[in-house]
Each structure stands twice: as structure tokens, then as C-alpha cells.
CSV table of C-alpha atoms in Angstrom, one decimal:
chain,number,residue,atom,x,y,z
A,25,MET,CA,-32.8,26.6,-22.4
A,26,PHE,CA,-29.3,25.6,-23.5
A,27,LYS,CA,-27.8,26.9,-20.3
A,28,LYS,CA,-30.3,24.9,-18.2
A,29,PHE,CA,-29.6,21.7,-20.2
A,30,PHE,CA,-25.9,22.2,-20.0
A,31,CYS,CA,-26.1,22.5,-16.1
A,32,LEU,CA,-28.1,19.3,-15.9
A,33,PHE,CA,-25.6,17.6,-18.2
A,34,ILE,CA,-22.7,18.6,-15.9
A,35,ALA,CA,-24.6,17.6,-12.8
A,36,PHE,CA,-25.4,14.1,-14.1
A,37,SER,CA,-21.9,13.7,-15.4
A,38,ILE,CA,-20.3,14.5,-12.0
A,39,PHE,CA,-22.8,12.4,-10.0
A,40,PRO,CA,-21.4,9.0,-10.9
A,41,LEU,CA,-17.9,10.2,-10.1
A,42,VAL,CA,-19.0,11.4,-6.6
A,43,PHE,CA,-20.9,8.1,-6.0
A,44,ALA,CA,-17.9,6.1,-7.1
A,45,GLN,CA,-15.7,7.8,-4.5
A,46,THR,CA,-18.0,7.0,-1.6
A,47,PRO,CA,-16.3,4.5,0.6
A,48,SER,CA,-17.9,1.0,0.5
A,49,VAL,CA,-16.5,0.3,3.9
A,50,ARG,CA,-14.4,2.3,6.4
A,51,LEU,CA,-11.8,0.4,8.3
A,52,GLY,CA,-10.3,1.7,11.5
A,53,ILE,CA,-6.7,0.5,12.0
A,54,LEU,CA,-4.6,0.5,15.2
A,55,LYS,CA,-0.9,1.4,15.2
A,56,GLY,CA,1.2,-1.5,16.2
A,57,ILE,CA,2.2,-5.0,15.1
A,58,ALA,CA,-1.3,-6.6,15.3
A,59,CYS,CA,-2.6,-4.5,12.3
A,60,THR,CA,0.5,-5.0,10.1
A,61,PRO,CA,-1.5,-6.7,7.3
A,62,CYS,CA,-3.5,-3.5,7.0
A,63,ALA,CA,-0.5,-1.8,5.5
A,64,TYR,CA,-0.8,-4.1,2.5
A,65,LEU,CA,-4.5,-3.1,2.2
A,66,ILE,CA,-3.6,0.6,2.2
A,67,GLU,CA,-0.8,0.2,-0.2
A,68,ASN,CA,-2.9,-1.8,-2.7
A,69,LYS,CA,-6.2,0.0,-2.2
A,70,ALA,CA,-6.9,0.3,-5.9
A,71,LYS,CA,-6.3,-3.4,-6.6
A,72,LEU,CA,-8.5,-4.9,-3.8
A,73,ALA,CA,-11.4,-7.1,-4.5
A,74,VAL,CA,-13.5,-4.8,-2.3
A,75,GLN,CA,-13.5,-1.5,-4.1
A,76,ASN,CA,-13.4,2.0,-2.5
A,77,MET,CA,-12.2,0.9,1.0
A,78,ALA,CA,-11.3,3.8,3.2
A,79,PHE,CA,-8.8,3.6,6.1
A,80,LYS,CA,-8.2,5.6,9.2
A,81,VAL,CA,-5.2,4.9,11.5
A,82,PHE,CA,-5.7,5.4,15.3
A,83,ASP,CA,-3.1,5.7,18.0
A,84,SER,CA,-5.0,3.4,20.4
A,85,GLU,CA,-8.3,1.7,21.1
A,86,GLN,CA,-9.2,4.7,23.3
A,87,SER,CA,-9.4,6.8,20.1
A,88,GLU,CA,-10.7,4.1,17.8
A,89,LEU,CA,-13.6,2.9,19.9
A,90,PRO,CA,-15.6,6.1,20.0
A,91,ALA,CA,-15.2,6.4,16.2
A,92,LEU,CA,-16.5,2.9,15.8
A,93,LEU,CA,-19.5,3.5,18.1
A,94,LYS,CA,-20.4,6.8,16.4
A,95,GLY,CA,-20.4,5.2,13.0
A,96,GLU,CA,-17.3,7.1,11.8
A,97,VAL,CA,-15.7,3.7,10.9
A,98,ASP,CA,-17.5,0.4,10.1
A,99,LEU,CA,-14.9,-2.1,11.1
A,100,GLY,CA,-12.1,-1.9,13.6
A,101,PHE,CA,-9.7,-3.8,15.9
A,102,LEU,CA,-10.3,-4.4,19.6
A,103,ALA,CA,-8.7,-6.6,22.3
A,104,PRO,CA,-11.0,-9.6,23.2
A,105,GLN,CA,-12.0,-8.3,26.6
A,106,ASP,CA,-12.8,-4.9,25.2
A,107,ALA,CA,-14.9,-6.2,22.4
A,108,ALA,CA,-16.8,-8.5,24.7
A,109,LYS,CA,-17.4,-5.6,27.1
A,110,VAL,CA,-18.7,-3.3,24.3
A,111,PHE,CA,-21.0,-6.0,23.1
A,112,SER,CA,-22.4,-6.7,26.6
A,113,LYS,CA,-22.7,-3.1,27.8
A,114,GLY,CA,-23.6,-1.6,24.4
A,115,LYS,CA,-26.6,-3.8,23.7
A,116,GLY,CA,-24.8,-5.8,21.0
A,117,ALA,CA,-23.2,-2.8,19.4
A,118,VAL,CA,-20.3,-4.8,17.8
A,119,ILE,CA,-19.9,-8.2,16.2
A,120,PHE,CA,-16.8,-10.3,16.4
A,121,LEU,CA,-15.6,-11.3,12.9
A,122,GLY,CA,-12.4,-13.1,13.5
A,123,VAL,CA,-9.2,-13.4,15.5
A,124,VAL,CA,-6.3,-11.5,13.8
A,125,GLN,CA,-3.6,-12.2,16.4
A,126,ASN,CA,-3.1,-15.0,18.9
A,127,GLY,CA,-1.3,-14.4,22.2
A,128,ASN,CA,2.4,-13.5,21.8
A,129,LEU,CA,3.4,-13.4,25.4
A,130,PHE,CA,7.1,-14.2,26.2
A,131,LEU,CA,9.3,-14.4,29.3
A,132,LEU,CA,12.6,-12.7,28.7
A,133,THR,CA,15.6,-12.7,30.9
A,134,SER,CA,19.3,-11.8,31.2
A,135,ASP,CA,19.8,-14.6,33.8
A,136,GLU,CA,22.1,-17.1,32.3
A,137,SER,CA,21.1,-19.8,34.8
A,138,TYR,CA,17.5,-19.9,33.8
A,139,SER,CA,16.4,-23.2,32.4
A,140,SER,CA,12.7,-23.7,33.3
A,141,LEU,CA,9.8,-22.1,35.1
A,142,LYS,CA,10.8,-23.7,38.4
A,143,ASP,CA,13.8,-21.3,38.3
A,144,LEU,CA,11.5,-18.4,38.9
A,145,GLN,CA,11.0,-19.5,42.5
A,146,GLY,CA,11.4,-16.4,44.6
A,147,LYS,CA,12.2,-14.2,41.7
A,148,LYS,CA,10.6,-10.9,40.6
A,149,VAL,CA,9.1,-10.7,37.1
A,150,LEU,CA,8.2,-7.4,35.6
A,151,SER,CA,4.7,-7.3,34.1
A,152,ALA,CA,2.2,-4.7,32.9
A,153,GLY,CA,-0.1,-4.5,35.9
A,154,GLU,CA,-3.2,-6.5,36.5
A,155,LYS,CA,-3.8,-6.9,32.8
A,156,PRO,CA,-4.2,-9.9,30.5
A,157,ASP,CA,-0.4,-10.4,30.5
A,158,SER,CA,-0.1,-11.0,34.2
A,159,LEU,CA,-3.4,-12.9,34.5
A,160,ILE,CA,-2.4,-15.4,31.8
A,161,PHE,CA,1.0,-15.8,33.5
A,162,LYS,CA,-0.7,-16.4,36.9
A,163,HIS,CA,-3.0,-19.0,35.3
A,164,LEU,CA,-0.2,-20.8,33.6
A,165,LEU,CA,1.9,-20.9,36.7
A,166,SER,CA,-1.0,-22.3,38.7
A,167,LYS,CA,-1.0,-25.3,36.4
A,168,LYS,CA,2.7,-25.9,36.6
A,169,GLU,CA,5.1,-27.0,39.3
A,170,ASN,CA,5.5,-23.5,40.7
A,171,PRO,CA,2.1,-22.2,41.7
A,172,LEU,CA,2.2,-18.4,42.1
A,173,GLY,CA,1.7,-17.3,45.7
A,174,GLN,CA,2.3,-20.7,47.2
A,175,GLY,CA,5.3,-21.9,49.3
A,176,GLU,CA,7.9,-19.9,51.1
A,177,ASN,CA,9.4,-18.2,47.9
A,178,PRO,CA,6.6,-17.6,45.4
A,179,VAL,CA,7.1,-15.9,42.1
A,180,GLN,CA,6.6,-12.2,42.5
A,181,LEU,CA,5.0,-10.1,39.8
A,182,ASP,CA,6.4,-6.6,39.8
A,183,PHE,CA,4.0,-3.9,38.5
A,184,SER,CA,6.2,-0.9,39.5
A,185,ILE,CA,7.3,0.0,36.1
A,186,PRO,CA,5.0,1.5,33.4
A,187,PRO,CA,4.3,-1.0,30.5
A,188,ALA,CA,6.1,1.2,28.0
A,189,ASN,CA,9.3,1.1,30.0
A,190,ILE,CA,9.5,-2.6,30.8
A,191,ALA,CA,11.7,-3.5,27.9
A,192,ASN,CA,14.1,-0.7,28.7
A,193,ALA,CA,14.3,-1.8,32.4
A,194,LEU,CA,15.4,-5.2,31.1
A,195,ILE,CA,17.9,-3.7,28.7
A,196,THR,CA,19.4,-1.5,31.4
A,197,LYS,CA,19.5,-4.4,33.9
A,198,LYS,CA,17.1,-2.8,36.3
A,199,ALA,CA,15.3,-6.1,36.2
A,200,ASP,CA,16.3,-9.7,35.4
A,201,TYR,CA,12.9,-11.0,34.2
A,202,ALA,CA,10.1,-9.5,32.3
A,203,ILE,CA,6.9,-10.5,30.5
A,204,LEU,CA,6.7,-8.9,27.1
A,205,THR,CA,4.6,-9.0,23.9
A,206,GLU,CA,5.7,-8.1,20.4
A,207,PRO,CA,7.2,-5.7,19.3
A,208,TYR,CA,8.6,-5.0,22.8
A,209,ALA,CA,10.3,-8.4,23.1
A,210,THR,CA,12.1,-7.8,19.8
A,211,VAL,CA,13.2,-4.3,21.0
A,212,ALA,CA,14.7,-5.9,24.1
A,213,LEU,CA,16.5,-8.6,22.2
A,214,LYS,CA,17.9,-6.2,19.6
A,215,ASN,CA,19.3,-3.9,22.3
A,216,SER,CA,21.1,-6.4,24.5
A,217,LYS,CA,23.0,-9.6,23.6
A,218,GLU,CA,22.6,-10.8,27.1
A,219,ILE,CA,18.8,-11.0,26.9
A,220,ARG,CA,17.1,-14.3,25.9
A,221,ARG,CA,13.6,-15.2,25.0
A,222,VAL,CA,13.2,-18.2,27.3
A,223,GLU,CA,9.4,-19.0,27.4
A,224,ASN,CA,6.6,-18.7,24.9
A,225,PHE,CA,3.4,-18.6,27.0
A,226,GLN,CA,1.2,-19.4,23.9
A,227,LYS,CA,3.2,-22.6,23.5
A,228,ILE,CA,2.8,-23.5,27.1
A,229,TYR,CA,-0.9,-22.7,26.9
A,230,ASN,CA,-1.3,-24.9,23.8
A,231,GLU,CA,0.3,-27.8,25.5
A,232,SER,CA,-2.3,-27.9,28.2
A,233,GLU,CA,-5.0,-30.5,27.5
A,234,GLU,CA,-8.0,-28.2,28.2
A,235,TRP,CA,-6.8,-25.2,26.2
A,236,SER,CA,-5.9,-24.4,22.6
A,237,SER,CA,-4.9,-20.8,21.8
A,238,PHE,CA,-5.7,-17.5,23.5
A,239,PRO,CA,-6.7,-14.5,21.3
A,240,ALA,CA,-4.9,-11.2,21.6
A,241,MET,CA,-6.7,-9.0,18.9
A,242,LEU,CA,-10.0,-9.2,17.1
A,243,LEU,CA,-11.5,-7.7,14.0
A,244,VAL,CA,-14.9,-6.4,14.8
A,245,ALA,CA,-17.7,-4.5,13.0
A,246,ARG,CA,-20.6,-2.4,14.0
A,247,ALA,CA,-23.6,-4.6,14.3
A,248,ASP,CA,-25.9,-2.3,12.3
A,249,PHE,CA,-23.3,-2.3,9.4
A,250,VAL,CA,-23.2,-6.1,9.4
A,251,ARG,CA,-27.0,-6.4,9.3
A,252,GLU,CA,-27.1,-4.2,6.2
A,253,ASN,CA,-24.0,-5.4,4.5
A,254,ARG,CA,-23.4,-9.1,5.4
A,255,GLU,CA,-22.0,-10.1,2.1
A,256,LEU,CA,-19.7,-7.1,1.9
A,257,VAL,CA,-18.4,-7.8,5.4
A,258,ARG,CA,-17.7,-11.4,4.4
A,259,ARG,CA,-15.7,-10.1,1.4
A,260,VAL,CA,-13.7,-7.8,3.6
A,261,THR,CA,-12.7,-10.7,5.8
A,262,GLU,CA,-11.5,-12.5,2.6
A,263,VAL,CA,-9.5,-9.5,1.6
A,264,TYR,CA,-8.0,-9.3,5.0
A,265,LYS,CA,-7.0,-13.0,5.0
A,266,SER,CA,-5.1,-12.4,1.7
A,267,ALA,CA,-3.3,-9.5,3.2
A,268,LEU,CA,-2.4,-11.5,6.3
A,269,SER,CA,-1.0,-14.4,4.2
A,270,TRP,CA,1.1,-12.0,2.1
A,271,THR,CA,2.4,-10.3,5.3
A,272,ASN,CA,3.5,-13.6,6.9
A,273,GLN,CA,5.2,-14.7,3.7
A,274,ASN,CA,6.9,-11.3,3.1
A,275,PRO,CA,7.9,-9.9,6.5
A,276,ALA,CA,10.6,-7.5,5.1
A,277,LYS,CA,8.2,-6.0,2.5
A,278,ALA,CA,5.4,-5.8,5.0
A,279,ALA,CA,7.6,-4.1,7.5
A,280,LEU,CA,8.5,-1.4,5.0
A,281,LEU,CA,4.8,-0.8,4.2
A,282,SER,CA,4.0,-0.6,7.9
A,283,GLU,CA,6.5,2.2,8.4
A,284,ARG,CA,5.4,3.9,5.2
A,285,HIS,CA,1.8,4.1,6.3
A,286,GLY,CA,2.5,5.1,9.9
A,287,LEU,CA,1.6,1.8,11.7
A,288,TYR,CA,5.0,1.5,13.3
A,289,HIS,CA,8.0,3.7,13.3
A,290,SER,CA,10.7,1.1,12.7
A,291,SER,CA,10.5,-1.3,9.8
A,292,GLU,CA,13.5,-3.3,11.2
A,293,ILE,CA,11.6,-4.0,14.4
A,294,VAL,CA,8.4,-5.0,12.5
A,295,ARG,CA,10.4,-7.3,10.2
A,296,SER,CA,12.0,-9.1,13.2
A,297,SER,CA,8.7,-9.2,15.1
A,298,ILE,CA,6.4,-10.7,12.5
A,299,PRO,CA,7.6,-14.3,12.8
A,300,SER,CA,6.7,-14.4,16.5
A,301,ALA,CA,3.8,-11.9,16.5
A,302,ALA,CA,1.2,-14.7,16.0
A,303,LEU,CA,-0.6,-12.9,13.2
A,304,VAL,CA,-3.5,-15.3,12.2
A,305,TRP,CA,-7.0,-15.4,10.9
A,306,ARG,CA,-9.5,-17.5,12.9
A,307,GLU,CA,-13.2,-17.3,12.1
A,308,SER,CA,-15.1,-16.1,15.2
A,309,ASN,CA,-17.4,-19.2,15.3
A,310,THR,CA,-14.4,-21.5,15.4
A,311,ALA,CA,-12.6,-19.4,18.0
A,312,LYS,CA,-15.7,-19.3,20.3
A,313,SER,CA,-14.5,-21.9,22.8
A,314,ASP,CA,-11.1,-20.4,23.1
A,315,MET,CA,-12.6,-16.9,23.4
A,316,GLU,CA,-14.8,-17.9,26.3
A,317,LYS,CA,-12.0,-19.7,28.1
A,318,TYR,CA,-9.8,-16.7,27.8
A,319,LEU,CA,-12.5,-14.3,29.1
A,320,THR,CA,-13.1,-16.7,32.0
A,321,ILE,CA,-9.4,-16.5,33.0
A,322,LEU,CA,-9.6,-12.7,32.8
A,323,GLY,CA,-12.8,-12.7,34.9
A,324,LYS,CA,-14.8,-11.1,32.2
A,325,GLU,CA,-18.4,-11.5,31.2
A,326,ILE,CA,-19.1,-14.1,28.5
A,327,PRO,CA,-21.0,-12.5,25.5
A,328,GLY,CA,-24.0,-14.1,23.9
A,329,GLU,CA,-24.3,-16.0,20.6
A,330,ASP,CA,-25.1,-12.8,18.7
A,331,PHE,CA,-21.5,-11.7,19.3
A,332,TYR,CA,-20.2,-14.1,16.8
A,333,PHE,CA,-20.4,-13.4,13.0
A,334,ASN,CA,-22.4,-16.0,11.1
A,335,ARG,CA,-21.1,-16.1,7.6
């Protein structure tokens, strides 16, 4: 009898400990600059307002997305066009919580004579293929004095170099112009004193009367998780906003945490990238118009109202 009682006592004593260790929410994190605030979350896991958060770092969206759809993580990060596609093709499988990074698209050059976009007439500009980078560039040029593809010497987008090698092509003078995002823009600048950051396409985009800001990365969640845990999801977004604020205010410390937790291999590059990486928080419902305009430029399907998180 005593033995049976003792076993029951041990079982009930351990149960609360096991329950306490069950993650309340599992966050998938992408390596790179966009998810830098997550390094703060990992570092301060025990102090967060949302207890028992679990984190898993992924090399790319290609590895993160299956985990999200299979329910291995509850929240994750996706590019706008990918999140919209998953929603439309996956019968509303994910919900858009907020923008975590605006566009950080830059024109860099070693050409000392460059002064404005009109100087690109007849020039080759390296870009990462028919992807958002080049599509945004084409759109902006079509609204400026140098429409792409018009006239005798149009701007020529060069897709011949793999995206990962574009910064190096600029550094080694295999190209005079390139479109780069962070952290690649910072890598190029740190490796050549001749290279300049001459255009910020987000700024040009913002100056247009009909546009505001274009998103580059979103925080999303599985729709079924949101339905069952709406208040928890809201609290997670608040925790993320705090981490974001700390990151932008403390780039050097944030960079060290990013390297420590495997989000990027060089704290020096992260520290220098943060000021121009456009790390933000914008509620999905307030970013709806910009999201739809951006997807229209990319030629993507516009998701329905259920795509946007209703707090």
C-alpha cells in the first residue's frame, strides 16, 4: 500500500514540472538580419512576459515553411509574397500578424560620376533575377525620368551572377552597379572604400504620392493556432515589439546576441546593418494597403480579409 501511495505521490509531483516545461508557443526564426530581434527573445527567454516560449532557427524559408504547415512551430517569418501564396493556396493556413521589416533595397556603385538615377542610362545593374528586388527597381524607374526599356540606351538589369555573389562582384570590380539588401550592402561597403550607397529605394518609394512603404518580411502564425490562442498571439506580438525596440536602440549588443545564437555569423556586419535594415513593427491591418500595392507590383494574388490578424 505504501509503495503504491509513494508511486502516486512521485507521479503527481513530477506532473506539474512536465506541464510547466511544455512550450506555450513555438517560434520559428530565420537566419539573417530580419530576425535579429529574436536573438533578444532567445537570450532573455526566462524573463519574457510570455512564459515557456520555444525557439527553432531555420536556414531558410524552404526549411521553415514545412515546419509551420505541419504544426512543428506556431509562428514564423515569411516574405510577403510567400505568406500571401500560402494563404491563398493553403485555404487560409497562415495569418499575417505584422510587418517586421520594411524594404531595405539599395543601389551601390563604385562609379564616382554617379549623381542621380538618370546616370544609369545605358548602364548594367546587377540584380537577383526576376525577384522582388528587380521588380521594385523596374517599377520605380518607370515612375522616374529614366523608364526602363525605353529609349536608345535603357537601363539593363543583369541577372548573370547568383544573388549570393553580387556583393563580391561589386567588390572585385566585375560590376559597377548592383542592387543589394542588408546585410549584403554593408558587406560590400566594408570591403571596398570605393563603393558608395547612392540610392535608397524605400526612400524613393516613400516619396511617391501613391505609395507609402513596401514590406520585406512578415511575422505570421498558423491559422488554427490563432483561432485557439488569440490572446496569447497578441501577447507574443507585444513581446516581439519590445525586443525590436531594444534591438534598434542597442545595435552593438543586439549584434553580439545575433552571432551568439546563430542568426548571423558576424556581429560586426549585423551591428553596421541594423540602422539601415528597416526593422519595424507594423500591425497587419494598418499595413494592408501597402501590402496589396506591393503584391500588385510583384504580380501576385491579393489575399482575402481573413489573412489579416484582428487583434
